[in-house]
Amino acid sequence: MHGLVFVTWEKYLEARFGADMLYRYRNAVGEGVYDAPLVNRVYDDSMLLAGVAEASRLTRMPARSLLYEYGSYFITNGLTRRQCAYLLSQARNGRDLLLAMRAAHRQMSETSTAVTPPLFEYEAVSGPPDGLAVHYDSPRKLCSLLHGAFEGTARLFGEQALVHETQCMLQGAPECIFIVRFIPAPDSMPAGQMDDAQRERWQTRRALADLVYSVLPDQDGMTLQEVQERLRQRGAEGNQLRPFLILEAITLLHHAGWTTSTAITNDPADELGNRRYWRLQPADS
Ligand code: HEM
């Protein structure tokens, strides 16, 4: 499973229960200072499930409630919003983002065989207000996380989600089905709203990401320095050649499934200095 889930899970635990609880949690799951999860790595699903069970024991909260709260945090926290900005910036409202997630999760699964986000099926449900029936059949059966993610998606756009699970795999059904309706929440500020200055900065970041995608190879990969040289040959200058901003552009593309690297593919020879990056083609649906 993608490191973004593991890193944001621990950020949720700290935000919700405090640094001391996170410290006890890390001790309990045997996580040392040097093996805290990283966003550019993948980890075994069992580590997350063991972590959820441990957090439930330490907090005396049911695992389903922790996963539900985490699901909302997963979508609205600053790290996901920064890393997934390429994806999030293309949605105008909760329904848009939810409908985009089948293809977006599918594209993300191109980044590594260990990344298998859920591929939702949808049906329109008439209203008022109109809604969506979302079919979820992930073998991980994390439907509480999904339920929370619907709530987080609504908050991102200043909306409210009306969610009703009509059948559930945890009760023996072949798949979970959620009826989801997004309604305006007049008094709430969209968590993801950008002001003019932020929108302008975003346009600059997006333009560099598109330029970086155009110079990356389709296989074998390039180091950051080689990408910088390719950009220079393409006439890039100033901030466009700053390694930190090039890496940020590669990370933005990665969290939309357009790039991968020797880190996320667990290449044994991978180190920060010799890390290689390459681009991915559109996934077949
Ligand atoms: C409507 C919004 C979204 C919903 C409902 C949603 C739902 C989920 C759920 C339920 C999972 C847990 C894995 C599973 O069940 O198998 C998941 C995993 C994941 N999601 Fe999403 N997600 C949404 C948006 C996003 C966004 C914006 C990103 C940002 C890039 C993202 C990236 C991921 C990643 C990386 C995983 C881990 C998959 C893996 O490693 O196998 N999701 N998502």
mmCIF file of C-alpha atoms and ligand atoms in Angstrom:
data_model
loop_
_atom_site.group_PDB
_atom_site.id
_atom_site.type_symbol
_atom_site.label_atom_id
_atom_site.label_comp_id
_atom_site.label_asym_id
_atom_site.label_seq_id
_atom_site.Cartn_x
_atom_site.Cartn_y
_atom_site.Cartn_z
ATOM 1 C CA MET A 1 0.000 0.000 0.000
ATOM 2 C CA HIS A 2 1.179 3.541 -0.778
ATOM 3 C CA GLY A 3 3.199 5.364 1.875
ATOM 4 C CA LEU A 4 0.816 8.347 1.651
ATOM 5 C CA VAL A 5 -1.732 6.253 3.580
ATOM 6 C CA PHE A 6 0.763 5.265 6.308
ATOM 7 C CA VAL A 7 2.162 8.779 6.773
ATOM 8 C CA THR A 8 -1.290 10.425 6.901
ATOM 9 C CA TRP A 9 -2.557 7.682 9.257
ATOM 10 C CA GLU A 10 0.144 8.584 11.786
ATOM 11 C CA LYS A 11 -0.501 12.322 11.247
ATOM 12 C CA TYR A 12 -4.197 11.634 11.999
ATOM 13 C CA LEU A 13 -3.297 9.779 15.220
ATOM 14 C CA GLU A 14 -1.128 12.684 16.382
ATOM 15 C CA ALA A 15 -3.705 15.342 15.398
ATOM 16 C CA ARG A 16 -6.539 13.403 17.088
ATOM 17 C CA PHE A 17 -4.859 11.943 20.209
ATOM 18 C CA GLY A 18 -1.640 13.947 20.643
ATOM 19 C CA ALA A 19 2.121 13.361 20.356
ATOM 20 C CA ASP A 20 2.295 11.166 23.453
ATOM 21 C CA MET A 21 -0.238 8.700 22.042
ATOM 22 C CA LEU A 22 1.664 8.613 18.723
ATOM 23 C CA TYR A 23 4.863 7.872 20.655
ATOM 24 C CA ARG A 24 3.163 4.973 22.511
ATOM 25 C CA TYR A 25 1.638 3.778 19.222
ATOM 26 C CA ARG A 26 5.022 3.730 17.471
ATOM 27 C CA ASN A 27 6.558 1.791 20.366
ATOM 28 C CA ALA A 28 3.669 -0.650 20.352
ATOM 29 C CA VAL A 29 3.976 -1.372 16.590
ATOM 30 C CA GLY A 30 7.765 -1.624 16.901
ATOM 31 C CA GLU A 31 8.509 1.433 14.774
ATOM 32 C CA GLY A 32 11.900 2.974 15.481
ATOM 33 C CA VAL A 33 13.030 6.540 14.718
ATOM 34 C CA TYR A 34 14.668 5.447 11.450
ATOM 35 C CA ASP A 35 11.788 3.382 10.130
ATOM 36 C CA ALA A 36 8.930 5.831 10.247
ATOM 37 C CA PRO A 37 6.864 5.440 7.034
ATOM 38 C CA LEU A 38 7.756 7.580 3.984
ATOM 39 C CA VAL A 39 5.345 8.884 1.313
ATOM 40 C CA ASN A 40 7.569 7.708 -1.545
ATOM 41 C CA ARG A 41 7.598 4.076 -0.408
ATOM 42 C CA VAL A 42 5.095 1.204 -0.374
ATOM 43 C CA TYR A 43 4.339 -1.039 2.596
ATOM 44 C CA ASP A 44 2.456 -4.249 3.289
ATOM 45 C CA ASP A 45 -1.285 -3.907 3.918
ATOM 46 C CA SER A 46 -0.910 -6.012 7.057
ATOM 47 C CA MET A 47 1.156 -3.208 8.645
ATOM 48 C CA LEU A 48 -1.792 -0.812 8.381
ATOM 49 C CA LEU A 49 -4.311 -3.328 9.673
ATOM 50 C CA ALA A 50 -2.024 -4.204 12.613
ATOM 51 C CA GLY A 51 -1.614 -0.477 13.265
ATOM 52 C CA VAL A 52 -5.362 0.111 13.294
ATOM 53 C CA ALA A 53 -5.850 -2.771 15.758
ATOM 54 C CA GLU A 54 -3.087 -1.367 18.001
ATOM 55 C CA ALA A 55 -4.520 2.175 17.863
ATOM 56 C CA SER A 56 -7.942 0.781 18.763
ATOM 57 C CA ARG A 57 -6.417 -0.978 21.792
ATOM 58 C CA LEU A 58 -4.532 2.151 22.896
ATOM 59 C CA THR A 59 -7.458 4.568 22.379
ATOM 60 C CA ARG A 60 -10.280 2.153 23.314
ATOM 61 C CA MET A 61 -12.064 3.367 20.163
ATOM 62 C CA PRO A 62 -13.549 0.800 17.769
ATOM 63 C CA ALA A 63 -11.348 0.237 14.694
ATOM 64 C CA ARG A 64 -14.299 1.194 12.438
ATOM 65 C CA SER A 65 -14.613 4.620 14.127
ATOM 66 C CA LEU A 66 -10.860 5.248 13.799
ATOM 67 C CA LEU A 67 -10.945 4.287 10.097
ATOM 68 C CA TYR A 68 -14.017 6.484 9.531
ATOM 69 C CA GLU A 69 -12.354 9.530 11.122
ATOM 70 C CA TYR A 70 -9.080 8.769 9.319
ATOM 71 C CA GLY A 71 -10.935 8.532 5.983
ATOM 72 C CA SER A 72 -12.110 12.134 6.328
ATOM 73 C CA TYR A 73 -8.661 13.274 7.535
ATOM 74 C CA PHE A 74 -7.019 11.408 4.602
ATOM 75 C CA ILE A 75 -8.786 13.684 2.109
ATOM 76 C CA THR A 76 -8.687 17.029 3.970
ATOM 77 C CA ASN A 77 -5.230 17.069 5.600
ATOM 78 C CA GLY A 78 -2.564 19.415 4.252
ATOM 79 C CA LEU A 79 -0.181 16.683 3.053
ATOM 80 C CA THR A 80 -2.764 14.912 0.854
ATOM 81 C CA ARG A 81 -3.965 18.284 -0.457
ATOM 82 C CA ARG A 82 -0.391 19.268 -1.368
ATOM 83 C CA GLN A 83 0.680 15.909 -2.840
ATOM 84 C CA CYS A 84 -2.620 15.313 -4.682
ATOM 85 C CA ALA A 85 -3.108 18.932 -5.859
ATOM 86 C CA TYR A 86 -2.769 17.896 -9.531
ATOM 87 C CA LEU A 87 -5.834 15.699 -9.097
ATOM 88 C CA LEU A 88 -7.803 17.832 -6.611
ATOM 89 C CA SER A 89 -7.442 21.035 -8.654
ATOM 90 C CA GLN A 90 -9.425 19.445 -11.505
ATOM 91 C CA ALA A 91 -12.597 18.970 -9.424
ATOM 92 C CA ARG A 92 -15.144 21.747 -8.789
ATOM 93 C CA ASN A 93 -17.194 19.867 -6.196
ATOM 94 C CA GLY A 94 -17.468 16.620 -4.231
ATOM 95 C CA ARG A 95 -19.385 14.790 -6.945
ATOM 96 C CA ASP A 96 -16.755 15.736 -9.542
ATOM 97 C CA LEU A 97 -13.931 14.406 -7.364
ATOM 98 C CA LEU A 98 -15.751 11.201 -6.475
ATOM 99 C CA LEU A 99 -16.568 10.513 -10.142
ATOM 100 C CA ALA A 100 -12.935 11.190 -11.080
ATOM 101 C CA MET A 101 -11.547 8.728 -8.526
ATOM 102 C CA ARG A 102 -12.142 5.513 -10.467
ATOM 103 C CA ALA A 103 -9.882 6.659 -13.323
ATOM 104 C CA ALA A 104 -7.484 8.475 -10.951
ATOM 105 C CA HIS A 105 -7.048 5.470 -8.643
ATOM 106 C CA ARG A 106 -6.649 3.278 -11.755
ATOM 107 C CA GLN A 107 -3.892 5.570 -13.054
ATOM 108 C CA MET A 108 -2.201 5.528 -9.622
ATOM 109 C CA SER A 109 -2.070 1.739 -9.717
ATOM 110 C CA GLU A 110 0.339 2.097 -12.674
ATOM 111 C CA THR A 111 2.978 3.501 -10.282
ATOM 112 C CA SER A 112 3.702 0.163 -8.561
ATOM 113 C CA THR A 113 2.255 -3.357 -8.388
ATOM 114 C CA ALA A 114 1.928 -2.770 -4.624
ATOM 115 C CA VAL A 115 -0.442 0.197 -5.175
ATOM 116 C CA THR A 116 -3.995 -1.068 -5.753
ATOM 117 C CA PRO A 117 -6.487 1.676 -4.832
ATOM 118 C CA PRO A 118 -10.168 0.833 -5.061
ATOM 119 C CA LEU A 119 -11.826 1.030 -8.513
ATOM 120 C CA PHE A 120 -15.347 2.263 -7.841
ATOM 121 C CA GLU A 121 -18.382 1.559 -10.029
ATOM 122 C CA TYR A 122 -21.083 4.231 -10.067
ATOM 123 C CA GLU A 123 -24.784 4.541 -10.833
ATOM 124 C CA ALA A 124 -26.799 7.744 -10.884
ATOM 125 C CA VAL A 125 -29.480 7.953 -8.179
ATOM 126 C CA SER A 126 -32.274 10.425 -8.797
ATOM 127 C CA GLY A 127 -33.155 12.958 -6.123
ATOM 128 C CA PRO A 128 -33.809 15.505 -5.038
ATOM 129 C CA PRO A 129 -30.914 15.937 -4.589
ATOM 130 C CA ASP A 130 -29.394 13.636 -7.219
ATOM 131 C CA GLY A 131 -26.831 11.245 -5.885
ATOM 132 C CA LEU A 132 -24.516 8.364 -6.743
ATOM 133 C CA ALA A 133 -24.585 4.701 -5.840
ATOM 134 C CA VAL A 134 -20.912 3.829 -5.281
ATOM 135 C CA HIS A 135 -19.892 0.150 -5.543
ATOM 136 C CA TYR A 136 -16.784 -0.779 -3.526
ATOM 137 C CA ASP A 137 -15.294 -4.272 -3.684
ATOM 138 C CA SER A 138 -11.719 -3.805 -2.448
ATOM 139 C CA PRO A 139 -10.423 -7.001 -0.793
ATOM 140 C CA ARG A 140 -9.209 -4.729 2.033
ATOM 141 C CA LYS A 141 -12.841 -4.126 3.087
ATOM 142 C CA LEU A 142 -11.997 -0.611 4.376
ATOM 143 C CA CYS A 143 -15.559 0.667 3.893
ATOM 144 C CA SER A 144 -15.400 2.735 7.101
ATOM 145 C CA LEU A 145 -12.387 4.575 5.635
ATOM 146 C CA LEU A 146 -14.361 5.064 2.419
ATOM 147 C CA HIS A 147 -17.371 6.416 4.335
ATOM 148 C CA GLY A 148 -15.086 8.939 6.045
ATOM 149 C CA ALA A 149 -13.485 9.815 2.692
ATOM 150 C CA PHE A 150 -16.942 10.798 1.359
ATOM 151 C CA GLU A 151 -17.302 13.180 4.329
ATOM 152 C CA GLY A 152 -13.809 14.572 3.782
ATOM 153 C CA THR A 153 -14.500 15.070 0.091
ATOM 154 C CA ALA A 154 -17.610 17.115 0.947
ATOM 155 C CA ARG A 155 -15.671 19.263 3.444
ATOM 156 C CA LEU A 156 -12.991 19.942 0.829
ATOM 157 C CA PHE A 157 -15.627 21.780 -1.240
ATOM 158 C CA GLY A 158 -17.688 23.328 1.574
ATOM 159 C CA GLU A 159 -20.416 20.737 1.111
ATOM 160 C CA GLN A 160 -22.092 18.119 3.293
ATOM 161 C CA ALA A 161 -22.300 14.431 2.353
ATOM 162 C CA LEU A 162 -25.463 12.416 2.975
ATOM 163 C CA VAL A 163 -24.198 8.815 3.009
ATOM 164 C CA HIS A 164 -26.159 5.571 3.391
ATOM 165 C CA GLU A 165 -24.552 2.114 3.091
ATOM 166 C CA THR A 166 -27.196 -0.251 1.649
ATOM 167 C CA GLN A 167 -25.069 -3.425 1.764
ATOM 168 C CA CYS A 168 -21.689 -4.281 3.235
ATOM 169 C CA MET A 169 -18.938 -6.863 2.664
ATOM 170 C CA LEU A 170 -18.370 -6.995 6.441
ATOM 171 C CA GLN A 171 -21.893 -8.411 6.648
ATOM 172 C CA GLY A 172 -21.263 -10.983 3.949
ATOM 173 C CA ALA A 173 -22.317 -9.020 0.871
ATOM 174 C CA PRO A 174 -20.168 -9.442 -2.291
ATOM 175 C CA GLU A 175 -19.519 -5.679 -2.345
ATOM 176 C CA CYS A 176 -20.364 -2.559 -0.351
ATOM 177 C CA ILE A 177 -22.842 -0.121 -1.910
ATOM 178 C CA PHE A 178 -23.095 3.481 -0.659
ATOM 179 C CA ILE A 179 -25.757 5.994 -1.715
ATOM 180 C CA VAL A 180 -23.915 9.329 -1.599
ATOM 181 C CA ARG A 181 -25.461 12.806 -2.025
ATOM 182 C CA PHE A 182 -23.501 16.047 -1.767
ATOM 183 C CA ILE A 183 -25.483 19.103 -0.596
ATOM 184 C CA PRO A 184 -24.298 22.680 -0.039
ATOM 185 C CA ALA A 185 -23.297 23.434 3.553
ATOM 186 C CA PRO A 186 -23.928 27.177 3.534
ATOM 187 C CA ASP A 187 -21.960 28.063 6.666
ATOM 188 C CA SER A 188 -18.839 26.012 5.979
ATOM 189 C CA MET A 189 -15.738 27.306 4.196
ATOM 190 C CA PRO A 190 -14.352 24.917 1.524
ATOM 191 C CA ALA A 191 -11.138 23.398 2.974
ATOM 192 C CA GLY A 192 -9.551 23.426 -0.505
ATOM 193 C CA GLN A 193 -10.434 26.970 -1.629
ATOM 194 C CA MET A 194 -7.575 28.987 -3.317
ATOM 195 C CA ASP A 195 -7.277 32.806 -3.323
ATOM 196 C CA ASP A 196 -5.932 34.621 -6.408
ATOM 197 C CA ALA A 197 -2.290 34.501 -5.298
ATOM 198 C CA GLN A 198 -2.554 30.761 -4.499
ATOM 199 C CA ARG A 199 -4.262 30.127 -7.857
ATOM 200 C CA GLU A 200 -1.438 31.930 -9.678
ATOM 201 C CA ARG A 201 1.209 29.938 -7.761
ATOM 202 C CA TRP A 202 -0.703 26.771 -8.583
ATOM 203 C CA GLN A 203 -0.735 27.621 -12.304
ATOM 204 C CA THR A 204 3.090 28.020 -12.207
ATOM 205 C CA ARG A 205 3.513 24.684 -10.367
ATOM 206 C CA ARG A 206 1.140 22.966 -12.822
ATOM 207 C CA ALA A 207 2.983 24.406 -15.839
ATOM 208 C CA LEU A 208 6.333 23.107 -14.535
ATOM 209 C CA ALA A 209 4.777 19.684 -13.865
ATOM 210 C CA ASP A 210 3.520 19.475 -17.455
ATOM 211 C CA LEU A 211 6.955 20.521 -18.768
ATOM 212 C CA VAL A 212 8.683 17.917 -16.576
ATOM 213 C CA TYR A 213 6.282 15.223 -17.850
ATOM 214 C CA SER A 214 7.217 16.150 -21.422
ATOM 215 C CA VAL A 215 10.964 15.555 -20.823
ATOM 216 C CA LEU A 216 10.775 12.387 -18.689
ATOM 217 C CA PRO A 217 11.537 9.031 -20.398
ATOM 218 C CA ASP A 218 8.963 6.232 -20.668
ATOM 219 C CA GLN A 219 11.291 3.665 -19.069
ATOM 220 C CA ASP A 220 14.611 3.078 -17.251
ATOM 221 C CA GLY A 221 14.311 6.528 -15.712
ATOM 222 C CA MET A 222 16.450 9.610 -15.206
ATOM 223 C CA THR A 223 18.085 11.115 -12.131
ATOM 224 C CA LEU A 224 16.950 14.544 -10.930
ATOM 225 C CA GLN A 225 20.148 16.062 -12.361
ATOM 226 C CA GLU A 226 19.464 14.531 -15.800
ATOM 227 C CA VAL A 227 15.897 15.898 -15.708
ATOM 228 C CA GLN A 228 17.299 19.336 -14.835
ATOM 229 C CA GLU A 229 19.700 19.117 -17.827
ATOM 230 C CA ARG A 230 16.853 18.082 -20.176
ATOM 231 C CA LEU A 231 14.783 21.048 -18.957
ATOM 232 C CA ARG A 232 17.759 23.391 -19.538
ATOM 233 C CA GLN A 233 18.051 22.047 -23.113
ATOM 234 C CA ARG A 234 14.316 22.833 -23.501
ATOM 235 C CA GLY A 235 14.940 26.479 -22.568
ATOM 236 C CA ALA A 236 13.766 26.257 -18.964
ATOM 237 C CA GLU A 237 15.379 28.839 -16.680
ATOM 238 C CA GLY A 238 15.304 30.378 -13.208
ATOM 239 C CA ASN A 239 12.927 28.671 -10.771
ATOM 240 C CA GLN A 240 12.120 25.995 -13.356
ATOM 241 C CA LEU A 241 15.639 24.613 -12.883
ATOM 242 C CA ARG A 242 15.579 24.539 -9.061
ATOM 243 C CA PRO A 243 15.960 20.855 -7.991
ATOM 244 C CA PHE A 244 13.450 21.273 -5.134
ATOM 245 C CA LEU A 245 10.765 22.573 -7.549
ATOM 246 C CA ILE A 246 11.540 19.886 -10.150
ATOM 247 C CA LEU A 247 11.167 17.219 -7.427
ATOM 248 C CA GLU A 248 7.897 18.839 -6.301
ATOM 249 C CA ALA A 249 6.654 18.681 -9.912
ATOM 250 C CA ILE A 250 7.576 14.966 -10.137
ATOM 251 C CA THR A 251 5.763 14.339 -6.825
ATOM 252 C CA LEU A 252 2.634 16.152 -8.015
ATOM 253 C CA LEU A 253 2.598 14.034 -11.187
ATOM 254 C CA HIS A 254 3.245 10.861 -9.154
ATOM 255 C CA HIS A 255 0.193 11.368 -6.922
ATOM 256 C CA ALA A 256 -1.948 11.551 -10.043
ATOM 257 C CA GLY A 257 -0.290 8.376 -11.386
ATOM 258 C CA TRP A 258 1.803 10.030 -14.149
ATOM 259 C CA THR A 259 5.303 9.287 -12.824
ATOM 260 C CA THR A 260 7.026 6.591 -10.814
ATOM 261 C CA SER A 261 10.509 5.972 -9.507
ATOM 262 C CA THR A 262 13.028 3.411 -8.253
ATOM 263 C CA ALA A 263 11.836 4.343 -4.706
ATOM 264 C CA ILE A 264 8.149 3.470 -5.114
ATOM 265 C CA THR A 265 9.038 0.342 -7.154
ATOM 266 C CA ASN A 266 11.241 -0.805 -4.248
ATOM 267 C CA ASP A 267 14.382 -1.077 -6.439
ATOM 268 C CA PRO A 268 17.069 -2.488 -4.045
ATOM 269 C CA ALA A 269 19.715 -0.179 -5.572
ATOM 270 C CA ASP A 270 17.567 2.915 -4.931
ATOM 271 C CA GLU A 271 19.072 5.764 -2.910
ATOM 272 C CA LEU A 272 18.145 9.480 -2.900
ATOM 273 C CA GLY A 273 21.341 10.374 -4.858
ATOM 274 C CA ASN A 274 20.807 7.878 -7.700
ATOM 275 C CA ARG A 275 16.979 7.754 -7.670
ATOM 276 C CA ARG A 276 15.511 7.458 -11.184
ATOM 277 C CA TYR A 277 12.170 8.825 -12.366
ATOM 278 C CA TRP A 278 10.110 7.991 -15.438
ATOM 279 C CA ARG A 279 6.682 8.898 -16.784
ATOM 280 C CA LEU A 280 3.643 6.649 -17.162
ATOM 281 C CA GLN A 281 1.224 6.456 -20.055
ATOM 282 C CA PRO A 282 -2.549 6.618 -19.578
ATOM 283 C CA ALA A 283 -3.798 3.348 -18.041
ATOM 284 C CA ASP A 284 -6.327 1.326 -19.937
ATOM 285 C CA SER A 285 -9.583 1.752 -17.971
HETATM 286 C C1 HEM B 1 -13.408 10.975 -3.453
HETATM 287 C C2 HEM B 1 -12.188 10.904 -3.027
HETATM 288 C C3 HEM B 1 -11.522 9.612 -2.629
HETATM 289 C C4 HEM B 1 -12.043 8.461 -2.119
HETATM 290 C C5 HEM B 1 -13.493 8.166 -1.822
HETATM 291 C C6 HEM B 1 -10.931 7.548 -1.900
HETATM 292 C C7 HEM B 1 -11.052 6.274 -1.334
HETATM 293 C C8 HEM B 1 -9.988 5.453 -1.044
HETATM 294 C C9 HEM B 1 -10.059 4.246 -0.223
HETATM 295 C C10 HEM B 1 -11.320 3.669 0.413
HETATM 296 C C11 HEM B 1 -8.811 3.726 -0.144
HETATM 297 C C12 HEM B 1 -8.321 2.542 0.722
HETATM 298 C C13 HEM B 1 -7.795 1.406 -0.025
HETATM 299 C C14 HEM B 1 -8.769 0.317 -0.326
HETATM 300 O O1 HEM B 1 -9.909 0.419 0.088
HETATM 301 O O2 HEM B 1 -8.341 -0.649 -0.995
HETATM 302 C C15 HEM B 1 -7.970 4.589 -0.952
HETATM 303 C C16 HEM B 1 -6.652 4.338 -1.127
HETATM 304 C C17 HEM B 1 -5.855 5.248 -1.724
HETATM 305 N N1 HEM B 1 -6.216 6.468 -2.262
HETATM 306 FE FE1 HEM B 1 -8.001 7.219 -2.468
HETATM 307 N N2 HEM B 1 -9.773 8.134 -2.294
HETATM 308 C C18 HEM B 1 -10.095 9.398 -2.734
HETATM 309 C C19 HEM B 1 -9.271 10.371 -3.175
HETATM 310 C C20 HEM B 1 -7.946 10.162 -3.270
HETATM 311 C C21 HEM B 1 -7.037 11.223 -3.615
HETATM 312 C C22 HEM B 1 -7.396 12.679 -3.897
HETATM 313 C C23 HEM B 1 -5.817 10.660 -3.621
HETATM 314 C C24 HEM B 1 -4.530 11.405 -3.898
HETATM 315 C C25 HEM B 1 -3.598 11.106 -4.642
HETATM 316 C C26 HEM B 1 -5.965 9.246 -3.298
HETATM 317 C C27 HEM B 1 -4.937 8.327 -3.225
HETATM 318 C C28 HEM B 1 -5.067 7.062 -2.691
HETATM 319 C C29 HEM B 1 -3.929 6.169 -2.468
HETATM 320 C C30 HEM B 1 -2.477 6.430 -2.833
HETATM 321 C C31 HEM B 1 -4.442 5.035 -1.858
HETATM 322 C C32 HEM B 1 -3.659 3.793 -1.418
HETATM 323 C C33 HEM B 1 -3.872 2.720 -2.388
HETATM 324 C C34 HEM B 1 -2.849 1.606 -2.325
HETATM 325 O O3 HEM B 1 -1.711 1.874 -1.982
HETATM 326 O O4 HEM B 1 -3.164 0.474 -2.679
HETATM 327 N N3 HEM B 1 -7.282 8.972 -3.094
HETATM 328 N N4 HEM B 1 -8.698 5.637 -1.479
#
